[in-house]
Amino acid sequence: MGPRNDLSGSARNVVQAGQVSGDVHVHTAALAPAPRPAQLPGDVRGFVNRSDELSALDGLLDARTGSHQDSDSDVLRIAVVVGTAGVGKTSLAVRWAQRAKEHFPDGQLYVNLHGYDPGPPMTVTDVLGRFLRALDVPVGRIPAGEEPRAELFRSVMAGRRVLVVLDNAATVGVIRPLLPGSPGCLVAITSRTRMSGLVAREGAYRVSVETLSEAESVRLLRSTIAAYRTDDADAELAELARLCARLPLALRIVAERAAARPRMPLRDLITDLRDESGLWDALSATSEEGAEEADAVRTVFAWSYRALPPHVARMFRLLGLHPGPDFRVEAAAALSGLNPVRARRHLDNLAGVHLLEECGHDRYQFHDLLRAYAIDQAQREESADDRRAALERVLGWYLHSAAAAARAGSCAYTMPLPLEPVDDRVCPMSFDDGKPAMAWYEAERDNLTTAVRIASSAGMDRIAWQIPAALTMVVADREPADAWLPAQRVALESARRAGDRYGEAITLDNLGIAYRHLFRLPEAEECFDAALSAFRDLDSPFGCARAANGMGVAYMLAHRVDDAAACFEQALEQAHALGDPVYAGAFTRNLGWALLEQDDLDQAERRLSRAATLLADAEEPLERAEALTLLSTVHRRAGRFSRANHMAEQALAVAGEADGKLFEALALLELGRVCSARENGAEALGHLHQASLLFRRVGRTDLQAAAWDATGEAYLLLGRADDAAAFHRRAATAFRARGDNWSSALSLARLADALTKQGMSHEAQEHRGEALRLLAGFPDRAAEAKRAELRAARMET
């Protein structure tokens, strides 16, 4: 059922039982080079001159030249492109970035921060997560929280030459965490504010984008209409430009309309535009200085909107109800109640008159001003019932499409979920396999989380809690643990407000998984306990099994092995009652894991052998591979090294055939540990090096830390105590940062052994003392045995 902590936990056992070994070198240079991100949008059509502004930006390409740039080449270069709404800041920044990108061989990062969008702006935490993924940081290595991600981003960017474009930033506070530390990088920012704080503190160079000159405006109009109209006088084009306040966004809309009516005298178009009453109050000017531009923009929007055919105009205003500023054709079809073919025609019409722009295959987006205008028109022209019906259709489309993506792209480890019905006219997405399903999820992630919030605020509570519930394992497998926490909390509020006990139970269980992945174990246990209570009230054996197993894994992470075993037994009893062979096999395997940690090798072997058989019969190769790896551990601990080696080889073959990289890594680690048990450190390091690379690839930082720790053990076998100590230090630091006291204590004990071999007895004693303090919180026999071992070592030293 896949590489996750939710059904299983023997990956954790690899740490606790001392199976995990690490990378021989653990140098990032040993890995394949990170992909070169290339995220810039395409260049704009009909771009007009802006030669002075482009030249000013060109001056930033060499930090040692240009009067506006500090002569110190170690200073990060920052450009701030500022100007009023619709003046063409993004067009200028993208045009320049496309010209300059060859100066940045490590790639380009781009994000639209939506700082002025009617909907919620991008959060810094989400942007950093996106950037880190684009820079090939595995999901499991991306920490929770803004500050840790910002620190990792600066570390990853160190020494690289990357162009970063931060579009539509509203505040300096959003920008600062997104700044790399490397002077080889350059950051280009667009904003409607002057970003004075960034200029004063960070030395950013401000490039002000003014409205076009009359000559530039006329040139832009002519470049658009040249193929359709040739006899328009410059004076009339200049008057048309004045009515548009010489703003490129408004000019392009007007030019497209003029081009579509080649026989209509331009004077008539000018009269229409002048007579258009300003009906849009939402885009009111914030100051007298901006009043002319605001009036011009809303007049042009209204003028163009009123020229649309009624069915296209309705599509435009309903799109204002969409959860985010960009969307697929199928989402637009759901909103409007049309089939995708008709919806695509309407979208292409809107793009043709610059009320939308195409931003990918079958994907469109709004300029933030136009989205605000669409929202306003929907409020004015659609009844409350019609707006709600449209919103129900698109949110239903997201819910049912998310469920289809989850079925295709992850295992069935979700509760039975009778989805909220959807309108017959809505056609949710369908997927043949996991790859397109996950591509859809990646593209729609922001819209999905926003859909949860909008559904909750609209009182559509079942949709609000069902979207995260449908995506349980997609989120668990592919996202940093905190990515969906806000949405899951909203889902819980919705389920409780609706009095939906089943939705509350599922959401509590999902929150438990998220908190467990964050190693916030008390919160995870509280959620699982509440979920278990709710499932009992509902007489849901499936839910009870799921929550009990989840609690068991949380207990194992906390090294509360006896409590975990009781939970796994409870989950297994429910799985047998349900007659579910997959869950029976998985929970039997988890119980074997706990028995192994209790050092009951005979019972562990019996349970794990049974689990391997059940999972083979159920055709679950990855779960079977994990059971075989644990069986190898049993045999190794019992001193049956040949049998242990055979089991680990079998696990490696099964996992490899199923392309389960995490399970291959676990098997390789066990093979390495078997070699170490035979005192063959050199052969062990070969297996452990491969395993470490795989752990990094699948983003399991907890196991990577354990890999470093066990690599230290292998080096100590070879008499290389200095290398051993270096690996143990690194592992102990990682475990401490995670808050894993048990693994920290074991790592510190091994570090002390390596330091003793180096003759550094005083430091070794300090680490043994710290390990003893950490172990004081664990009352089990394994902890007591480890404490006795540490005390004896302190006496001997």
GROMACS .gro file of C-alpha atoms in nm, residues 247-545:
model
  299
  247LEU     CA    1  -0.225   5.185  -1.980
  248PRO     CA    2  -0.110   4.877  -2.177
  249LEU     CA    3  -0.376   4.648  -2.027
  250ALA     CA    4  -0.659   4.879  -2.136
  251LEU     CA    5  -0.492   4.957  -2.470
  252ARG     CA    6  -0.470   4.589  -2.566
  253ILE     CA    7  -0.837   4.533  -2.487
  254VAL     CA    8  -0.941   4.835  -2.693
  255ALA     CA    9  -0.709   4.741  -2.979
  256GLU     CA   10  -0.852   4.390  -3.002
  257ARG     CA   11  -1.203   4.531  -3.026
  258ALA     CA   12  -1.097   4.774  -3.297
  259ALA     CA   13  -0.928   4.493  -3.488
  260ALA     CA   14  -1.246   4.283  -3.467
  261ARG     CA   15  -1.444   4.566  -3.636
  262PRO     CA   16  -1.227   4.667  -3.930
  263ARG     CA   17  -1.508   4.853  -4.113
  264MET     CA   18  -1.627   5.049  -3.811
  265PRO     CA   19  -1.486   5.404  -3.811
  266LEU     CA   20  -1.252   5.458  -3.523
  267ARG     CA   21  -1.444   5.774  -3.435
  268ASP     CA   22  -1.750   5.560  -3.355
  269LEU     CA   23  -1.541   5.338  -3.125
  270ILE     CA   24  -1.408   5.648  -2.951
  271THR     CA   25  -1.761   5.780  -2.902
  272ASP     CA   26  -1.874   5.448  -2.756
  273LEU     CA   27  -1.585   5.443  -2.515
  274ARG     CA   28  -1.632   5.805  -2.409
  275ASP     CA   29  -2.001   5.749  -2.346
  276GLU     CA   30  -1.949   5.433  -2.143
  277SER     CA   31  -2.055   5.511  -1.791
  278GLY     CA   32  -1.826   5.390  -1.515
  279LEU     CA   33  -2.031   5.116  -1.352
  280TRP     CA   34  -1.752   4.960  -1.150
  281ASP     CA   35  -1.705   5.088  -0.799
  282ALA     CA   36  -1.489   4.801  -0.674
  283LEU     CA   37  -1.176   4.946  -0.837
  284SER     CA   38  -1.199   5.287  -0.674
  285ALA     CA   39  -0.889   5.504  -0.679
  286THR     CA   40  -0.681   5.506  -0.361
  287SER     CA   41  -0.564   5.859  -0.427
  288GLU     CA   42  -0.635   6.156  -0.655
  289GLU     CA   43  -0.315   6.074  -0.840
  290GLY     CA   44  -0.452   5.735  -0.946
  291ALA     CA   45  -0.811   5.841  -1.017
  292GLU     CA   46  -0.766   5.890  -1.392
  293GLU     CA   47  -0.609   5.546  -1.442
  294ALA     CA   48  -0.874   5.372  -1.232
  295ASP     CA   49  -1.158   5.542  -1.419
  296ALA     CA   50  -1.001   5.453  -1.753
  297VAL     CA   51  -0.953   5.088  -1.662
  298ARG     CA   52  -1.305   5.034  -1.537
  299THR     CA   53  -1.449   5.216  -1.836
  300VAL     CA   54  -1.255   4.997  -2.081
  301PHE     CA   55  -1.351   4.680  -1.895
  302ALA     CA   56  -1.719   4.774  -1.895
  303TRP     CA   57  -1.704   4.877  -2.261
  304SER     CA   58  -1.546   4.546  -2.366
  305TYR     CA   59  -1.765   4.336  -2.136
  306ARG     CA   60  -2.089   4.485  -2.270
  307ALA     CA   61  -1.984   4.399  -2.623
  308LEU     CA   62  -1.965   4.027  -2.544
  309PRO     CA   63  -2.239   3.787  -2.656
  310PRO     CA   64  -2.466   3.714  -2.357
  311HIS     CA   65  -2.349   3.354  -2.306
  312VAL     CA   66  -1.982   3.460  -2.318
  313ALA     CA   67  -2.045   3.749  -2.080
  314ARG     CA   68  -2.210   3.507  -1.838
  315MET     CA   69  -1.907   3.279  -1.857
  316PHE     CA   70  -1.682   3.577  -1.777
  317ARG     CA   71  -1.871   3.686  -1.467
  318LEU     CA   72  -1.920   3.333  -1.334
  319LEU     CA   73  -1.544   3.277  -1.359
  320GLY     CA   74  -1.512   3.542  -1.090
  321LEU     CA   75  -1.660   3.282  -0.851
  322HIS     CA   76  -1.382   3.031  -0.921
  323PRO     CA   77  -1.166   2.952  -0.614
  324GLY     CA   78  -0.846   3.083  -0.773
  325PRO     CA   79  -0.725   3.310  -1.053
  326ASP     CA   80  -0.629   3.024  -1.288
  327PHE     CA   81  -0.838   2.727  -1.396
  328ARG     CA   82  -0.883   2.441  -1.641
  329VAL     CA   83  -1.142   2.435  -1.917
  330GLU     CA   84  -1.333   2.164  -1.728
  331ALA     CA   85  -1.359   2.380  -1.415
  332ALA     CA   86  -1.497   2.667  -1.622
  333ALA     CA   87  -1.743   2.424  -1.779
  334ALA     CA   88  -1.862   2.315  -1.436
  335LEU     CA   89  -1.911   2.675  -1.323
  336SER     CA   90  -2.122   2.761  -1.625
  337GLY     CA   91  -2.304   2.430  -1.653
  338LEU     CA   92  -2.173   2.378  -2.008
  339ASN     CA   93  -1.989   2.091  -2.171
  340PRO     CA   94  -1.612   2.141  -2.205
  341VAL     CA   95  -1.625   2.193  -2.584
  342ARG     CA   96  -1.861   2.489  -2.557
  343ALA     CA   97  -1.677   2.620  -2.252
  344ARG     CA   98  -1.347   2.617  -2.442
  345ARG     CA   99  -1.500   2.823  -2.724
  346HIS     CA  100  -1.620   3.085  -2.475
  347LEU     CA  101  -1.281   3.094  -2.302
  348ASP     CA  102  -1.103   3.139  -2.633
  349ASN     CA  103  -1.339   3.429  -2.712
  350LEU     CA  104  -1.253   3.591  -2.381
  351ALA     CA  105  -0.881   3.538  -2.436
  352GLY     CA  106  -0.913   3.685  -2.784
  353VAL     CA  107  -1.038   4.014  -2.642
  354HIS     CA  108  -0.779   4.012  -2.359
  355LEU     CA  109  -1.031   3.958  -2.080
  356LEU     CA  110  -0.849   3.631  -2.005
  357GLU     CA  111  -0.509   3.496  -2.096
  358GLU     CA  112  -0.411   3.141  -2.181
  359CYS     CA  113  -0.141   3.020  -1.942
  360GLY     CA  114  -0.099   2.657  -2.053
  361HIS     CA  115  -0.271   2.378  -2.238
  362ASP     CA  116  -0.644   2.408  -2.164
  363ARG     CA  117  -0.565   2.647  -1.880
  364TYR     CA  118  -0.651   3.016  -1.842
  365GLN     CA  119  -0.598   3.292  -1.589
  366PHE     CA  120  -0.726   3.637  -1.493
  367HIS     CA  121  -0.536   3.958  -1.445
  368ASP     CA  122  -0.621   4.053  -1.087
  369LEU     CA  123  -0.806   4.368  -1.201
  370LEU     CA  124  -1.019   4.169  -1.441
  371ARG     CA  125  -1.093   3.906  -1.178
  372ALA     CA  126  -1.217   4.176  -0.942
  373TYR     CA  127  -1.433   4.314  -1.224
  374ALA     CA  128  -1.576   3.967  -1.296
  375ILE     CA  129  -1.661   3.919  -0.928
  376ASP     CA  130  -1.836   4.255  -0.925
  377GLN     CA  131  -2.041   4.170  -1.234
  378ALA     CA  132  -2.141   3.834  -1.087
  379GLN     CA  133  -2.263   4.011  -0.774
  380ARG     CA  134  -2.460   4.260  -0.985
  381GLU     CA  135  -2.610   4.034  -1.251
  382GLU     CA  136  -2.646   3.686  -1.099
  383SER     CA  137  -2.902   3.608  -0.832
  384ALA     CA  138  -2.784   3.469  -0.499
  385ASP     CA  139  -2.937   3.131  -0.590
  386ASP     CA  140  -2.762   3.123  -0.929
  387ARG     CA  141  -2.429   3.219  -0.774
  388ARG     CA  142  -2.464   2.946  -0.515
  389ALA     CA  143  -2.559   2.689  -0.779
  390ALA     CA  144  -2.253   2.780  -0.987
  391LEU     CA  145  -2.030   2.759  -0.681
  392GLU     CA  146  -2.175   2.419  -0.587
  393ARG     CA  147  -2.103   2.292  -0.938
  394VAL     CA  148  -1.738   2.398  -0.944
  395LEU     CA  149  -1.668   2.288  -0.586
  396GLY     CA  150  -1.838   1.957  -0.662
  397TRP     CA  151  -1.616   1.925  -0.969
  398TYR     CA  152  -1.308   1.973  -0.751
  399LEU     CA  153  -1.430   1.721  -0.494
  400HIS     CA  154  -1.512   1.444  -0.742
  401SER     CA  155  -1.199   1.512  -0.951
  402ALA     CA  156  -0.985   1.499  -0.636
  403ALA     CA  157  -1.139   1.165  -0.541
  404ALA     CA  158  -1.067   1.029  -0.890
  405ALA     CA  159  -0.707   1.152  -0.872
  406ALA     CA  160  -0.663   0.990  -0.531
  407ARG     CA  161  -0.797   0.657  -0.654
  408ALA     CA  162  -0.559   0.659  -0.951
  409GLY     CA  163  -0.256   0.799  -0.777
  410SER     CA  164  -0.247   0.647  -0.431
  411CYS     CA  165  -0.365   0.345  -0.240
  412ALA     CA  166  -0.711   0.293  -0.099
  413TYR     CA  167  -0.612   0.379   0.257
  414THR     CA  168  -0.902   0.619   0.296
  415MET     CA  169  -1.228   0.573   0.473
  416PRO     CA  170  -1.535   0.482   0.266
  417LEU     CA  171  -1.647   0.823   0.144
  418PRO     CA  172  -1.998   0.870   0.001
  419LEU     CA  173  -1.926   1.192  -0.188
  420GLU     CA  174  -2.158   1.489  -0.187
  421PRO     CA  175  -2.365   1.455  -0.508
  422VAL     CA  176  -2.278   1.675  -0.802
  423ASP     CA  177  -2.495   1.836  -1.070
  424ASP     CA  178  -2.562   1.609  -1.368
  425ARG     CA  179  -2.409   1.868  -1.600
  426VAL     CA  180  -2.071   1.849  -1.423
  427CYS     CA  181  -1.811   1.615  -1.572
  428PRO     CA  182  -1.535   1.550  -1.316
  429MET     CA  183  -1.187   1.452  -1.430
  430SER     CA  184  -1.103   1.085  -1.485
  431PHE     CA  185  -0.754   0.932  -1.490
  432ASP     CA  186  -0.618   0.612  -1.644
  433ASP     CA  187  -0.317   0.595  -1.412
  434GLY     CA  188  -0.131   0.775  -1.141
  435LYS     CA  189   0.094   1.000  -1.348
  436PRO     CA  190  -0.173   1.226  -1.502
  437ALA     CA  191  -0.367   1.212  -1.175
  438MET     CA  192  -0.074   1.353  -0.981
  439ALA     CA  193   0.000   1.610  -1.252
  440TRP     CA  194  -0.359   1.731  -1.213
  441TYR     CA  195  -0.319   1.746  -0.837
  442GLU     CA  196   0.004   1.946  -0.862
  443ALA     CA  197  -0.161   2.199  -1.093
  444GLU     CA  198  -0.474   2.231  -0.877
  445ARG     CA  199  -0.319   2.222  -0.528
  446ASP     CA  200  -0.383   2.590  -0.452
  447ASN     CA  201  -0.733   2.582  -0.596
  448LEU     CA  202  -0.814   2.273  -0.389
  449THR     CA  203  -0.706   2.427  -0.058
  450THR     CA  204  -0.890   2.749  -0.145
  451ALA     CA  205  -1.196   2.544  -0.239
  452VAL     CA  206  -1.204   2.404   0.116
  453ARG     CA  207  -1.207   2.754   0.263
  454ILE     CA  208  -1.470   2.882   0.020
  455ALA     CA  209  -1.693   2.579   0.071
  456SER     CA  210  -1.676   2.628   0.446
  457SER     CA  211  -1.753   3.001   0.429
  458ALA     CA  212  -2.048   2.927   0.195
  459GLY     CA  213  -2.191   2.670   0.435
  460MET     CA  214  -2.116   2.378   0.201
  461ASP     CA  215  -1.974   2.183   0.490
  462ARG     CA  216  -1.973   1.833   0.340
  463ILE     CA  217  -1.765   1.950   0.045
  464ALA     CA  218  -1.535   2.139   0.282
  465TRP     CA  219  -1.441   1.829   0.483
  466GLN     CA  220  -1.462   1.578   0.198
  467ILE     CA  221  -1.196   1.738  -0.026
  468PRO     CA  222  -0.912   1.681   0.228
  469ALA     CA  223  -1.061   1.343   0.319
  470ALA     CA  224  -1.055   1.227  -0.043
  471LEU     CA  225  -0.691   1.339  -0.076
  472THR     CA  226  -0.568   1.183   0.248
  473MET     CA  227  -0.290   0.966   0.107
  474VAL     CA  228  -0.202   1.198  -0.182
  475VAL     CA  229  -0.127   1.468   0.075
  476ALA     CA  230   0.052   1.225   0.309
  477ASP     CA  231   0.276   1.097   0.030
  478ARG     CA  232   0.352   1.415  -0.164
  479GLU     CA  233   0.334   1.718   0.063
  480PRO     CA  234   0.532   1.861   0.353
  481ALA     CA  235   0.339   1.769   0.664
  482ASP     CA  236   0.210   2.121   0.732
  483ALA     CA  237   0.097   2.194   0.375
  484TRP     CA  238  -0.269   2.106   0.430
  485LEU     CA  239  -0.296   2.179   0.803
  486PRO     CA  240  -0.495   2.506   0.759
  487ALA     CA  241  -0.737   2.336   0.520
  488GLN     CA  242  -0.773   2.034   0.747
  489ARG     CA  243  -0.852   2.259   1.043
  490VAL     CA  244  -1.118   2.436   0.836
  491ALA     CA  245  -1.253   2.093   0.739
  492LEU     CA  246  -1.280   1.997   1.105
  493GLU     CA  247  -1.470   2.317   1.185
  494SER     CA  248  -1.707   2.248   0.895
  495ALA     CA  249  -1.775   1.890   0.999
  496ARG     CA  250  -1.843   1.996   1.356
  497ARG     CA  251  -2.064   2.287   1.253
  498ALA     CA  252  -2.270   2.052   1.038
  499GLY     CA  253  -2.294   1.799   1.321
  500ASP     CA  254  -2.136   1.545   1.086
  501ARG     CA  255  -1.975   1.300   1.327
  502TYR     CA  256  -1.838   1.082   1.047
  503GLY     CA  257  -1.670   1.377   0.878
  504GLU     CA  258  -1.532   1.488   1.213
  505ALA     CA  259  -1.384   1.142   1.278
  506ILE     CA  260  -1.217   1.118   0.936
  507THR     CA  261  -1.076   1.470   0.962
  508LEU     CA  262  -0.941   1.407   1.311
  509ASP     CA  263  -0.766   1.097   1.180
  510ASN     CA  264  -0.616   1.296   0.893
  511LEU     CA  265  -0.498   1.565   1.133
  512GLY     CA  266  -0.338   1.291   1.342
  513ILE     CA  267  -0.141   1.174   1.037
  514ALA     CA  268  -0.026   1.532   0.966
  515TYR     CA  269   0.083   1.595   1.326
  516ARG     CA  270   0.259   1.259   1.337
  517HIS     CA  271   0.456   1.344   1.023
  518LEU     CA  272   0.553   1.671   1.191
  519PHE     CA  273   0.665   1.466   1.494
  520ARG     CA  274   0.416   1.663   1.704
  521LEU     CA  275   0.327   1.340   1.876
  522PRO     CA  276   0.111   1.464   2.167
  523GLU     CA  277  -0.116   1.645   1.921
  524ALA     CA  278  -0.121   1.340   1.694
  525GLU     CA  279  -0.220   1.114   1.983
  526GLU     CA  280  -0.494   1.356   2.088
  527CYS     CA  281  -0.639   1.355   1.736
  528PHE     CA  282  -0.624   0.977   1.698
  529ASP     CA  283  -0.784   0.932   2.039
  530ALA     CA  284  -1.069   1.168   1.946
  531ALA     CA  285  -1.110   0.993   1.609
  532LEU     CA  286  -1.123   0.653   1.776
  533SER     CA  287  -1.390   0.776   2.016
  534ALA     CA  288  -1.597   0.913   1.728
  535PHE     CA  289  -1.567   0.596   1.521
  536ARG     CA  290  -1.676   0.392   1.824
  537ASP     CA  291  -1.981   0.614   1.865
  538LEU     CA  292  -2.060   0.554   1.499
  539ASP     CA  293  -2.005   0.178   1.532
  540SER     CA  294  -1.754   0.196   1.245
  541PRO     CA  295  -1.513  -0.100   1.267
  542PHE     CA  296  -1.319   0.020   0.965
  543GLY     CA  297  -1.269   0.363   1.124
  544CYS     CA  298  -1.174   0.209   1.458
  545ALA     CA  299  -0.912  -0.007   1.286
   0.00000   0.00000   0.00000
